[in-house]
Amino acid sequence: GSVKAIIGHTMAAAGVAALVKAALALHHKVLLPAVNCDEPHPAIAATRFRVLSAPVPWEARGPRRAGVNAFGFGGTNAHLLLEEAAAAGPPYAAAPVRGLPVAACTPPVPRPPVPSSGSAGTEAEERVRVTGVTVVEPELVLRLAATTPDELGRMLEVDDAALRAAAGPPEAAAVGARLGLVNPNARRLAAARHAVGGIRLGAWPAWRGRGEVWASAQPLLGGPRPGRIAFVFPGLEAEFAPQLDDVARHFGIALPAELSAADLGRHGTGVLLVSRVLDRTLRRMRIEPDALAGHSIGEWSAMFAAGMFDDDEVDASVFAADPYDGAVPEVDYASLACSSEQARQFLADYPDVVLSHDNAPQSSVVCGPPAAVADLAGRLRRKNIVVRVLPFRSGFHTPMLRPHLPALRARTDRLHLRRPAAVALWSATTASPYPADLDAVRELFVRHLVEPVLFRQTIEAMYAAGARVFVQVGPGRLGGLVDGVLEDSPHLTIAANSERRDGLGQLRRLAVALWVENGDPDFAVLDAPGPIGAEHRGPRDPGRAATPAEPAPAGRRESAVRLSLGAASIAVDPGRLAELGLLGADRLPLAGTRAGTEPLAGLPPWSLPARHPLTARASEDPLAKELLALLTETADIAGTLLASPADGTERLRPEPVAGGPGDPDGPPADGPRADGLRADGTGWTATLHVSTSTMPYLLDHALTPQPPGWPDLADRRPVVAATTIVHLMADYALMADYARRASGRIAVGVYDVRFDNWLPAEPAVDVAVSLRPEGNDRYRVTFAGYASGLVRVADAYPAERPPRWPVDADAEQPPTMTGRDLYRERWMFHGPAFQRVATFLGHGPAHVRAVLAASPTPGALLDAGGQLLGYWLRMHEADRFVAFPVRFGGIEFFGPEPRPGSLVACHAWVRHADDTSLEAYLQFVDGNEVWAVVYGWVDRRFDLPAEFDEAFRFPEGNTFAEPHPGGWVMATERWSDLAVREMVLGRYLGSAERARYDALPPGQRREWMLRRIAVKDAVRTQLWDTRHPAVFPAQIAVHDPFGADGPDGAGRRAGSDDARPVTVSGVHGYPLAPFEIHVASVPDLAVALALPAAGPASAARAERGGRAPVGLAIEPIPADPAGGPATREPPADSDAAGPRPHRYRNAAAAAVARAAGVDASRPQVIDISRAGADADAVAVVMALDDGPPSAPSRFTVSCAEVETRPPGQPARRYAVARTTGVPRTHDDSHLEFRGVGA
């Protein structure tokens, strides 16, 4: 990375500056990013170099080396190579500087390996600290405020450089329309213009966070009834990677030397501490909550924030109230992808099973005896409801825990509650504010152990009470549940911390989002240089930064130092902790997790090391035992439940079917029921109901992009993914196997899978399923009309797994894009549930490698492997980028499906590729072991020309029709495949237009389609020219008499049926202004011109019968240029001016007829000649029946010769003619014949 991009040209010091930067990179072992290089040159992709967008650890097997190029103005003209010095001994950090916060001295670092039980860490090892390095470019903040959306849009009608120069506080913060974004690069400014453009058109009232852009015309915190701000505190989750170091340094807040989820004790304390720090930080930013709520342990954080405890008693009072004492009931939990109302209906037949969690409209949890829960799960799966039996038992939040309440009540009575909540604090047990009476609070604490969690109702009640902005006070996914509850209701959800971004950067974005909604955050407090200090704007204690503990005076009895989560800074002498037994002398201190790290596959969830101090204390101290049990159970419940999304697409590890089908140990003793199967003598049959209501994740597998919120789901064309079909096949095979053997086995392979047709999800379809046994362990599964395959089952997965495939590093090139770019650029059409490519590792002439994120969506992980083949096609082929699977030779599974969220390496080897197909093998590796191998994955490649690629991926901003000078566009069919025509149709036709297309005779369909493509693209081109935002073709309906009657449209093409003009209108509320539409077509070509229809001239024309003021026509170029049908031979003395004018004779005559509004067979061509120097402009002298016989009219016509090349057919040439001349503002004497001269 260049130094010049960071600090500018340093002239003669340029070489030294680069040397300093390289030396610091070696010293800190960090690879530094290339600042201000958002879009590297494409040629870099062909080299062994790569441009970093963020600092990354510098991993190396040998000595690290850095090169410095210093050539140019400075005169150094040298290349210098630096090598790091060999380690002189075990490194250690200096003791904390007295008077400085701990966070400034010992920032979190990656955790070193934990010594085994047979080794002890030395004292020097315990002092190991590596100073973290963060390289941050100052971020610009662009804030614009206006009274109306139109005014806001006009403020964006300048170039990007001017907008960046204007970054800063707006001159006048008007209450009306606001826009805010951080780091206004070209991509975000384009998104901002798109967002504001949609607001101006009424397509959406606000744009909240997509593309890191916030805009609103109706601020949630403004207006006569402003909304309220709610702080929502997260609990324990599977991943804990807070980005808090820079926040702590900036605000002078101390953090412990570690913030990690390495064990449950540290994780629980860390979550509470992070929320505590962020709560105080937000208040320093002038962001105060009007309401508080929490999930799981997060409700404790909310109680702290509400001021219900004294800070010095928080640790003892809250953690001593652990509810777990003794045995818990033997009950199972099951997560259901359905509403709580649906769940209760299903529970009518299961009196021992109760609802324990109502999380969101499509996410609930039930609890009951294992046999009853297993039976219920099998029944619901046959109804195509996703069910997951959760891997823990406790009876928490159910009546089954009531026998344990006496002991639990004794614990809660020891809580040191001091005062009622100072801010409205909401309980997820009652979905109402906490009571003011402290005894009632203690009673409520007990009730939440035996009553369902009503998180959905709590968020709904808070919204009804006026909460509109929900700030997630910590990292994690809690905001996703809130979004799922509120869905389309106007609201804002934003996190105060994110594992994907530095802490101050996320706070800056939160401030921008709140300002857009008419909030008043203090931006200056984030930009002030150096630590802010301990000033606190909130109502509670000042949170003064503490200095490291000093030694006690001689003769004074020392006492333990209690950690106070309310303190802004604290340091504890490790020796004191060792004396108290709170830190083992042989235990290496754990370091904080690093941003972006992922959990290692294969580690047991939430396992506590046997040598952990809390484990040792738990064997002697009942309070420590209770604390350990509480944190263990809370982590399992909260982390697992929060992974389940609000939209019903299961985030928990699904009950495996394909790709880890079933459990290796088999189902419970009574097994799943096969009630959905019907025996027919040779096997079984069943009916599979496919729809987006029963399989909502298929909305993220929709082939056709449409505007956000498009109400007609069929227009998006959601279909069942091929790999999801494989999943369903395995599911049915296991049902048949159980019906046959009454014992549970697992699917270990699926073979000879063939896909005959797309299986649509909208409109809903019922699929006939047949199952035929082939031997003792195979079942042929057929989805009639759609797919078939052979599923193999076994008692266990194979004992041996295949080795990982080798990588040809010399042939591999670095990736050219990130996983996020793959979907943002729509190289893949998939929505979030199927967006599982995390990052690319490289690609070569016959392979591609990447890291995938496992998903609970059925088939999504295997589908992501197929997406890599699409990436490979674009990297190594020139066209035919669109490809879909048609056949799998075989898929073999060697273990259960990877846990959702875990990272899986995928290596795809391309065996063969030609113009029509691609065949590949794929290997999936979970951790260090092969999970699955796909043999013979065959994709069919579709003949979509490369020039249509942009229009195919982004139809809202590109045309399939070709624009021409003069404003008209030309649409032709340049593909040889009817399947490609179907894909294009999906982008251009809504459901109503598609129905009309299907009703046409086959001979008319192509021309009918081309006319609509031409008309819609002509209109959209006009809209874009007037700075309209993106317009999807389906947002425009074309009303065209072509094909409405008669066997063909020839008369209307020639102008004989213009009494019924072509018109357009907006669809589903899209505000489309009226246009004059002129269209002409032949079977393989259509041309169209759209002109804004406005003003008195249009009304005058309408009163005279709707004569078109412009003539547009298309005709084949005749073999004999001297004549043609519908024309009269010119006189021998006419001025032909060469052969070209006569090639245009027929088209020009037809265009003039249309301009005059008469039948094309009636005008008489008297003369045709070149008009001026333009070879494509001709002058046509014609006699019109309704004009004076002695006064023939002269027309100027602009002509063009075009050619179509239908695949497999000879080229065809046509002449396109358009009358030109008189401006639209001329008086009525010229309106009769536009372009007419006397």
mmCIF file with all atom_site columns, N, CA and C in Angstrom, residues 831-882:
data_model
loop_
_atom_site.group_PDB
_atom_site.id
_atom_site.type_symbol
_atom_site.label_atom_id
_atom_site.label_alt_id
_atom_site.label_comp_id
_atom_site.label_asym_id
_atom_site.label_entity_id
_atom_site.label_seq_id
_atom_site.pdbx_PDB_ins_code
_atom_site.Cartn_x
_atom_site.Cartn_y
_atom_site.Cartn_z
_atom_site.occupancy
_atom_site.B_iso_or_equiv
_atom_site.pdbx_formal_charge
_atom_site.auth_seq_id
_atom_site.auth_comp_id
_atom_site.auth_asym_id
_atom_site.auth_atom_id
_atom_site.pdbx_PDB_model_num
ATOM 1   N N  . GLY A 1 831 ? -30.891 -15.096 -2.632  1.00 0.00 ? 831 GLY A N  1
ATOM 2   C CA . GLY A 1 831 ? -31.142 -14.223 -1.499  1.00 0.00 ? 831 GLY A CA 1
ATOM 3   C C  . GLY A 1 831 ? -30.404 -14.711 -0.270  1.00 0.00 ? 831 GLY A C  1
ATOM 4   N N  . PRO A 1 832 ? -30.576 -14.022 0.865   1.00 0.00 ? 832 PRO A N  1
ATOM 5   C CA . PRO A 1 832 ? -29.763 -14.296 2.060   1.00 0.00 ? 832 PRO A CA 1
ATOM 6   C C  . PRO A 1 832 ? -29.744 -15.747 2.502   1.00 0.00 ? 832 PRO A C  1
ATOM 7   N N  . ALA A 1 833 ? -30.872 -16.460 2.435   1.00 0.00 ? 833 ALA A N  1
ATOM 8   C CA . ALA A 1 833 ? -30.893 -17.839 2.936   1.00 0.00 ? 833 ALA A CA 1
ATOM 9   C C  . ALA A 1 833 ? -29.968 -18.741 2.137   1.00 0.00 ? 833 ALA A C  1
ATOM 10  N N  . PHE A 1 834 ? -29.676 -18.383 0.878   1.00 0.00 ? 834 PHE A N  1
ATOM 11  C CA . PHE A 1 834 ? -28.805 -19.197 0.033   1.00 0.00 ? 834 PHE A CA 1
ATOM 12  C C  . PHE A 1 834 ? -27.472 -18.509 -0.263  1.00 0.00 ? 834 PHE A C  1
ATOM 13  N N  . GLN A 1 835 ? -27.202 -17.385 0.360   1.00 0.00 ? 835 GLN A N  1
ATOM 14  C CA . GLN A 1 835 ? -25.931 -16.689 0.151   1.00 0.00 ? 835 GLN A CA 1
ATOM 15  C C  . GLN A 1 835 ? -24.919 -17.251 1.137   1.00 0.00 ? 835 GLN A C  1
ATOM 16  N N  . ARG A 1 836 ? -24.267 -18.316 0.774   1.00 0.00 ? 836 ARG A N  1
ATOM 17  C CA . ARG A 1 836 ? -23.412 -19.026 1.719   1.00 0.00 ? 836 ARG A CA 1
ATOM 18  C C  . ARG A 1 836 ? -21.935 -19.011 1.326   1.00 0.00 ? 836 ARG A C  1
ATOM 19  N N  . VAL A 1 837 ? -21.556 -18.331 0.252   1.00 0.00 ? 837 VAL A N  1
ATOM 20  C CA . VAL A 1 837 ? -20.143 -18.215 -0.098  1.00 0.00 ? 837 VAL A CA 1
ATOM 21  C C  . VAL A 1 837 ? -19.555 -17.104 0.761   1.00 0.00 ? 837 VAL A C  1
ATOM 22  N N  . ALA A 1 838 ? -18.684 -17.471 1.695   1.00 0.00 ? 838 ALA A N  1
ATOM 23  C CA . ALA A 1 838 ? -18.109 -16.486 2.611   1.00 0.00 ? 838 ALA A CA 1
ATOM 24  C C  . ALA A 1 838 ? -16.926 -15.769 1.980   1.00 0.00 ? 838 ALA A C  1
ATOM 25  N N  . THR A 1 839 ? -15.991 -16.520 1.409   1.00 0.00 ? 839 THR A N  1
ATOM 26  C CA . THR A 1 839 ? -14.825 -15.900 0.775   1.00 0.00 ? 839 THR A CA 1
ATOM 27  C C  . THR A 1 839 ? -14.221 -16.883 -0.214  1.00 0.00 ? 839 THR A C  1
ATOM 28  N N  . PHE A 1 840 ? -13.647 -16.352 -1.279  1.00 0.00 ? 840 PHE A N  1
ATOM 29  C CA . PHE A 1 840 ? -12.962 -17.176 -2.269  1.00 0.00 ? 840 PHE A CA 1
ATOM 30  C C  . PHE A 1 840 ? -11.506 -17.340 -1.872  1.00 0.00 ? 840 PHE A C  1
ATOM 31  N N  . LEU A 1 841 ? -10.970 -18.518 -2.166  1.00 0.00 ? 841 LEU A N  1
ATOM 32  C CA . LEU A 1 841 ? -9.569  -18.800 -1.890  1.00 0.00 ? 841 LEU A CA 1
ATOM 33  C C  . LEU A 1 841 ? -8.712  -18.717 -3.137  1.00 0.00 ? 841 LEU A C  1
ATOM 34  N N  . GLY A 1 842 ? -9.267  -19.016 -4.290  1.00 0.00 ? 842 GLY A N  1
ATOM 35  C CA . GLY A 1 842 ? -8.519  -18.952 -5.536  1.00 0.00 ? 842 GLY A CA 1
ATOM 36  C C  . GLY A 1 842 ? -9.201  -19.779 -6.600  1.00 0.00 ? 842 GLY A C  1
ATOM 37  N N  . HIS A 1 843 ? -8.708  -19.637 -7.838  1.00 0.00 ? 843 HIS A N  1
ATOM 38  C CA . HIS A 1 843 ? -9.261  -20.401 -8.950  1.00 0.00 ? 843 HIS A CA 1
ATOM 39  C C  . HIS A 1 843 ? -8.164  -20.640 -9.968  1.00 0.00 ? 843 HIS A C  1
ATOM 40  N N  . GLY A 1 844 ? -8.351  -21.679 -10.749 1.00 0.00 ? 844 GLY A N  1
ATOM 41  C CA . GLY A 1 844 ? -7.386  -22.026 -11.781 1.00 0.00 ? 844 GLY A CA 1
ATOM 42  C C  . GLY A 1 844 ? -8.082  -22.495 -13.034 1.00 0.00 ? 844 GLY A C  1
ATOM 43  N N  . PRO A 1 845 ? -7.326  -22.987 -14.023 1.00 0.00 ? 845 PRO A N  1
ATOM 44  C CA . PRO A 1 845 ? -7.928  -23.412 -15.292 1.00 0.00 ? 845 PRO A CA 1
ATOM 45  C C  . PRO A 1 845 ? -8.984  -24.498 -15.139 1.00 0.00 ? 845 PRO A C  1
ATOM 46  N N  . ALA A 1 846 ? -8.910  -25.282 -14.069 1.00 0.00 ? 846 ALA A N  1
ATOM 47  C CA . ALA A 1 846 ? -9.886  -26.366 -13.909 1.00 0.00 ? 846 ALA A CA 1
ATOM 48  C C  . ALA A 1 846 ? -10.361 -26.501 -12.471 1.00 0.00 ? 846 ALA A C  1
ATOM 49  N N  . HIS A 1 847 ? -10.281 -25.462 -11.680 1.00 0.00 ? 847 HIS A N  1
ATOM 50  C CA . HIS A 1 847 ? -10.750 -25.593 -10.303 1.00 0.00 ? 847 HIS A CA 1
ATOM 51  C C  . HIS A 1 847 ? -11.102 -24.228 -9.732  1.00 0.00 ? 847 HIS A C  1
ATOM 52  N N  . VAL A 1 848 ? -11.829 -24.274 -8.617  1.00 0.00 ? 848 VAL A N  1
ATOM 53  C CA . VAL A 1 848 ? -12.117 -23.082 -7.828  1.00 0.00 ? 848 VAL A CA 1
ATOM 54  C C  . VAL A 1 848 ? -12.279 -23.531 -6.388  1.00 0.00 ? 848 VAL A C  1
ATOM 55  N N  . ARG A 1 849 ? -11.769 -22.717 -5.459  1.00 0.00 ? 849 ARG A N  1
ATOM 56  C CA . ARG A 1 849 ? -11.863 -23.039 -4.037  1.00 0.00 ? 849 ARG A CA 1
ATOM 57  C C  . ARG A 1 849 ? -12.449 -21.853 -3.293  1.00 0.00 ? 849 ARG A C  1
ATOM 58  N N  . ALA A 1 850 ? -13.201 -22.164 -2.234  1.00 0.00 ? 850 ALA A N  1
ATOM 59  C CA . ALA A 1 850 ? -13.811 -21.104 -1.445  1.00 0.00 ? 850 ALA A CA 1
ATOM 60  C C  . ALA A 1 850 ? -14.154 -21.639 -0.069  1.00 0.00 ? 850 ALA A C  1
ATOM 61  N N  . VAL A 1 851 ? -14.476 -20.722 0.820   1.00 0.00 ? 851 VAL A N  1
ATOM 62  C CA . VAL A 1 851 ? -14.976 -21.052 2.152   1.00 0.00 ? 851 VAL A CA 1
ATOM 63  C C  . VAL A 1 851 ? -16.465 -20.738 2.174   1.00 0.00 ? 851 VAL A C  1
ATOM 64  N N  . LEU A 1 852 ? -17.265 -21.694 2.576   1.00 0.00 ? 852 LEU A N  1
ATOM 65  C CA . LEU A 1 852 ? -18.715 -21.545 2.645   1.00 0.00 ? 852 LEU A CA 1
ATOM 66  C C  . LEU A 1 852 ? -19.152 -21.502 4.100   1.00 0.00 ? 852 LEU A C  1
ATOM 67  N N  . ALA A 1 853 ? -20.294 -20.899 4.333   1.00 0.00 ? 853 ALA A N  1
ATOM 68  C CA . ALA A 1 853 ? -20.884 -20.873 5.668   1.00 0.00 ? 853 ALA A CA 1
ATOM 69  C C  . ALA A 1 853 ? -22.060 -21.839 5.692   1.00 0.00 ? 853 ALA A C  1
ATOM 70  N N  . ALA A 1 854 ? -22.004 -22.805 6.591   1.00 0.00 ? 854 ALA A N  1
ATOM 71  C CA . ALA A 1 854 ? -23.085 -23.788 6.677   1.00 0.00 ? 854 ALA A CA 1
ATOM 72  C C  . ALA A 1 854 ? -24.393 -23.089 7.024   1.00 0.00 ? 854 ALA A C  1
ATOM 73  N N  . SER A 1 855 ? -25.483 -23.677 6.574   1.00 0.00 ? 855 SER A N  1
ATOM 74  C CA . SER A 1 855 ? -26.791 -23.025 6.698   1.00 0.00 ? 855 SER A CA 1
ATOM 75  C C  . SER A 1 855 ? -27.831 -24.016 7.147   1.00 0.00 ? 855 SER A C  1
ATOM 76  N N  . PRO A 1 856 ? -28.851 -23.558 7.885   1.00 0.00 ? 856 PRO A N  1
ATOM 77  C CA . PRO A 1 856 ? -29.971 -24.433 8.215   1.00 0.00 ? 856 PRO A CA 1
ATOM 78  C C  . PRO A 1 856 ? -30.956 -24.590 7.075   1.00 0.00 ? 856 PRO A C  1
ATOM 79  N N  . THR A 1 857 ? -30.856 -23.760 6.045   1.00 0.00 ? 857 THR A N  1
ATOM 80  C CA . THR A 1 857 ? -31.768 -23.861 4.904   1.00 0.00 ? 857 THR A CA 1
ATOM 81  C C  . THR A 1 857 ? -31.513 -25.170 4.172   1.00 0.00 ? 857 THR A C  1
ATOM 82  N N  . PRO A 1 858 ? -32.529 -25.992 3.962   1.00 0.00 ? 858 PRO A N  1
ATOM 83  C CA . PRO A 1 858 ? -32.302 -27.300 3.325   1.00 0.00 ? 858 PRO A CA 1
ATOM 84  C C  . PRO A 1 858 ? -31.635 -27.161 1.967   1.00 0.00 ? 858 PRO A C  1
ATOM 85  N N  . GLY A 1 859 ? -30.486 -27.793 1.817   1.00 0.00 ? 859 GLY A N  1
ATOM 86  C CA . GLY A 1 859 ? -29.781 -27.807 0.542   1.00 0.00 ? 859 GLY A CA 1
ATOM 87  C C  . GLY A 1 859 ? -28.931 -26.590 0.266   1.00 0.00 ? 859 GLY A C  1
ATOM 88  N N  . ALA A 1 860 ? -28.912 -25.594 1.136   1.00 0.00 ? 860 ALA A N  1
ATOM 89  C CA . ALA A 1 860 ? -28.211 -24.340 0.833   1.00 0.00 ? 860 ALA A CA 1
ATOM 90  C C  . ALA A 1 860 ? -26.703 -24.531 0.767   1.00 0.00 ? 860 ALA A C  1
ATOM 91  N N  . LEU A 1 861 ? -26.144 -25.391 1.607   1.00 0.00 ? 861 LEU A N  1
ATOM 92  C CA . LEU A 1 861 ? -24.697 -25.576 1.605   1.00 0.00 ? 861 LEU A CA 1
ATOM 93  C C  . LEU A 1 861 ? -24.235 -26.226 0.305   1.00 0.00 ? 861 LEU A C  1
ATOM 94  N N  . LEU A 1 862 ? -24.921 -27.286 -0.134  1.00 0.00 ? 862 LEU A N  1
ATOM 95  C CA . LEU A 1 862 ? -24.574 -27.904 -1.412  1.00 0.00 ? 862 LEU A CA 1
ATOM 96  C C  . LEU A 1 862 ? -24.801 -26.927 -2.564  1.00 0.00 ? 862 LEU A C  1
ATOM 97  N N  . ASP A 1 863 ? -25.869 -26.133 -2.476  1.00 0.00 ? 863 ASP A N  1
ATOM 98  C CA . ASP A 1 863 ? -26.148 -25.158 -3.527  1.00 0.00 ? 863 ASP A CA 1
ATOM 99  C C  . ASP A 1 863 ? -25.002 -24.160 -3.655  1.00 0.00 ? 863 ASP A C  1
ATOM 100 N N  . ALA A 1 864 ? -24.416 -23.761 -2.521  1.00 0.00 ? 864 ALA A N  1
ATOM 101 C CA . ALA A 1 864 ? -23.304 -22.813 -2.564  1.00 0.00 ? 864 ALA A CA 1
ATOM 102 C C  . ALA A 1 864 ? -22.113 -23.397 -3.308  1.00 0.00 ? 864 ALA A C  1
ATOM 103 N N  . GLY A 1 865 ? -21.918 -24.719 -3.166  1.00 0.00 ? 865 GLY A N  1
ATOM 104 C CA . GLY A 1 865 ? -20.862 -25.341 -3.954  1.00 0.00 ? 865 GLY A CA 1
ATOM 105 C C  . GLY A 1 865 ? -21.113 -25.199 -5.443  1.00 0.00 ? 865 GLY A C  1
ATOM 106 N N  . GLY A 1 866 ? -22.373 -25.351 -5.845  1.00 0.00 ? 866 GLY A N  1
ATOM 107 C CA . GLY A 1 866 ? -22.709 -25.142 -7.248  1.00 0.00 ? 866 GLY A CA 1
ATOM 108 C C  . GLY A 1 866 ? -22.515 -23.707 -7.691  1.00 0.00 ? 866 GLY A C  1
ATOM 109 N N  . GLN A 1 867 ? -22.700 -22.758 -6.773  1.00 0.00 ? 867 GLN A N  1
ATOM 110 C CA . GLN A 1 867 ? -22.489 -21.354 -7.127  1.00 0.00 ? 867 GLN A CA 1
ATOM 111 C C  . GLN A 1 867 ? -21.034 -21.088 -7.497  1.00 0.00 ? 867 GLN A C  1
ATOM 112 N N  . LEU A 1 868 ? -20.118 -21.859 -6.939  1.00 0.00 ? 868 LEU A N  1
ATOM 113 C CA . LEU A 1 868 ? -18.713 -21.682 -7.290  1.00 0.00 ? 868 LEU A CA 1
ATOM 114 C C  . LEU A 1 868 ? -18.477 -21.976 -8.762  1.00 0.00 ? 868 LEU A C  1
ATOM 115 N N  . LEU A 1 869 ? -19.268 -22.886 -9.328  1.00 0.00 ? 869 LEU A N  1
ATOM 116 C CA . LEU A 1 869 ? -19.118 -23.184 -10.750 1.00 0.00 ? 869 LEU A CA 1
ATOM 117 C C  . LEU A 1 869 ? -19.523 -21.983 -11.596 1.00 0.00 ? 869 LEU A C  1
ATOM 118 N N  . GLY A 1 870 ? -20.536 -21.246 -11.154 1.00 0.00 ? 870 GLY A N  1
ATOM 119 C CA . GLY A 1 870 ? -20.905 -20.024 -11.863 1.00 0.00 ? 870 GLY A CA 1
ATOM 120 C C  . GLY A 1 870 ? -19.789 -18.997 -11.813 1.00 0.00 ? 870 GLY A C  1
ATOM 121 N N  . TYR A 1 871 ? -19.117 -18.889 -10.676 1.00 0.00 ? 871 TYR A N  1
ATOM 122 C CA . TYR A 1 871 ? -17.966 -17.987 -10.564 1.00 0.00 ? 871 TYR A CA 1
ATOM 123 C C  . TYR A 1 871 ? -16.861 -18.432 -11.514 1.00 0.00 ? 871 TYR A C  1
ATOM 124 N N  . TRP A 1 872 ? -16.590 -19.738 -11.561 1.00 0.00 ? 872 TRP A N  1
ATOM 125 C CA . TRP A 1 872 ? -15.536 -20.245 -12.437 1.00 0.00 ? 872 TRP A CA 1
ATOM 126 C C  . TRP A 1 872 ? -15.860 -19.941 -13.898 1.00 0.00 ? 872 TRP A C  1
ATOM 127 N N  . LEU A 1 873 ? -17.117 -20.091 -14.307 1.00 0.00 ? 873 LEU A N  1
ATOM 128 C CA . LEU A 1 873 ? -17.491 -19.789 -15.688 1.00 0.00 ? 873 LEU A CA 1
ATOM 129 C C  . LEU A 1 873 ? -17.156 -18.352 -16.047 1.00 0.00 ? 873 LEU A C  1
ATOM 130 N N  . ARG A 1 874 ? -17.455 -17.435 -15.168 1.00 0.00 ? 874 ARG A N  1
ATOM 131 C CA . ARG A 1 874 ? -17.192 -16.023 -15.471 1.00 0.00 ? 874 ARG A CA 1
ATOM 132 C C  . ARG A 1 874 ? -15.700 -15.717 -15.470 1.00 0.00 ? 874 ARG A C  1
ATOM 133 N N  . MET A 1 875 ? -14.936 -16.469 -14.740 1.00 0.00 ? 875 MET A N  1
ATOM 134 C CA . MET A 1 875 ? -13.495 -16.250 -14.712 1.00 0.00 ? 875 MET A CA 1
ATOM 135 C C  . MET A 1 875 ? -12.792 -16.827 -15.941 1.00 0.00 ? 875 MET A C  1
ATOM 136 N N  . HIS A 1 876 ? -13.365 -17.874 -16.558 1.00 0.00 ? 876 HIS A N  1
ATOM 137 C CA . HIS A 1 876 ? -12.626 -18.610 -17.583 1.00 0.00 ? 876 HIS A CA 1
ATOM 138 C C  . HIS A 1 876 ? -13.359 -18.742 -18.908 1.00 0.00 ? 876 HIS A C  1
ATOM 139 N N  . GLU A 1 877 ? -14.585 -18.262 -19.019 1.00 0.00 ? 877 GLU A N  1
ATOM 140 C CA . GLU A 1 877 ? -15.334 -18.357 -20.269 1.00 0.00 ? 877 GLU A CA 1
ATOM 141 C C  . GLU A 1 877 ? -15.721 -16.957 -20.735 1.00 0.00 ? 877 GLU A C  1
ATOM 142 N N  . ALA A 1 878 ? -16.010 -16.832 -22.031 1.00 0.00 ? 878 ALA A N  1
ATOM 143 C CA . ALA A 1 878 ? -16.320 -15.526 -22.612 1.00 0.00 ? 878 ALA A CA 1
ATOM 144 C C  . ALA A 1 878 ? -17.809 -15.226 -22.633 1.00 0.00 ? 878 ALA A C  1
ATOM 145 N N  . ASP A 1 879 ? -18.648 -16.247 -22.607 1.00 0.00 ? 879 ASP A N  1
ATOM 146 C CA . ASP A 1 879 ? -20.089 -16.018 -22.631 1.00 0.00 ? 879 ASP A CA 1
ATOM 147 C C  . ASP A 1 879 ? -20.788 -17.249 -22.072 1.00 0.00 ? 879 ASP A C  1
ATOM 148 N N  . ARG A 1 880 ? -22.116 -17.297 -22.236 1.00 0.00 ? 880 ARG A N  1
ATOM 149 C CA . ARG A 1 880 ? -22.939 -18.391 -21.696 1.00 0.00 ? 880 ARG A CA 1
ATOM 150 C C  . ARG A 1 880 ? -22.676 -18.578 -20.207 1.00 0.00 ? 880 ARG A C  1
ATOM 151 N N  . PHE A 1 881 ? -22.809 -17.465 -19.470 1.00 0.00 ? 881 PHE A N  1
ATOM 152 C CA . PHE A 1 881 ? -22.542 -17.498 -18.039 1.00 0.00 ? 881 PHE A CA 1
ATOM 153 C C  . PHE A 1 881 ? -23.685 -18.106 -17.237 1.00 0.00 ? 881 PHE A C  1
ATOM 154 N N  . VAL A 1 882 ? -24.897 -18.116 -17.802 1.00 0.00 ? 882 VAL A N  1
ATOM 155 C CA . VAL A 1 882 ? -26.053 -18.623 -17.069 1.00 0.00 ? 882 VAL A CA 1
ATOM 156 C C  . VAL A 1 882 ? -26.069 -20.145 -17.172 1.00 0.00 ? 882 VAL A C  1
#
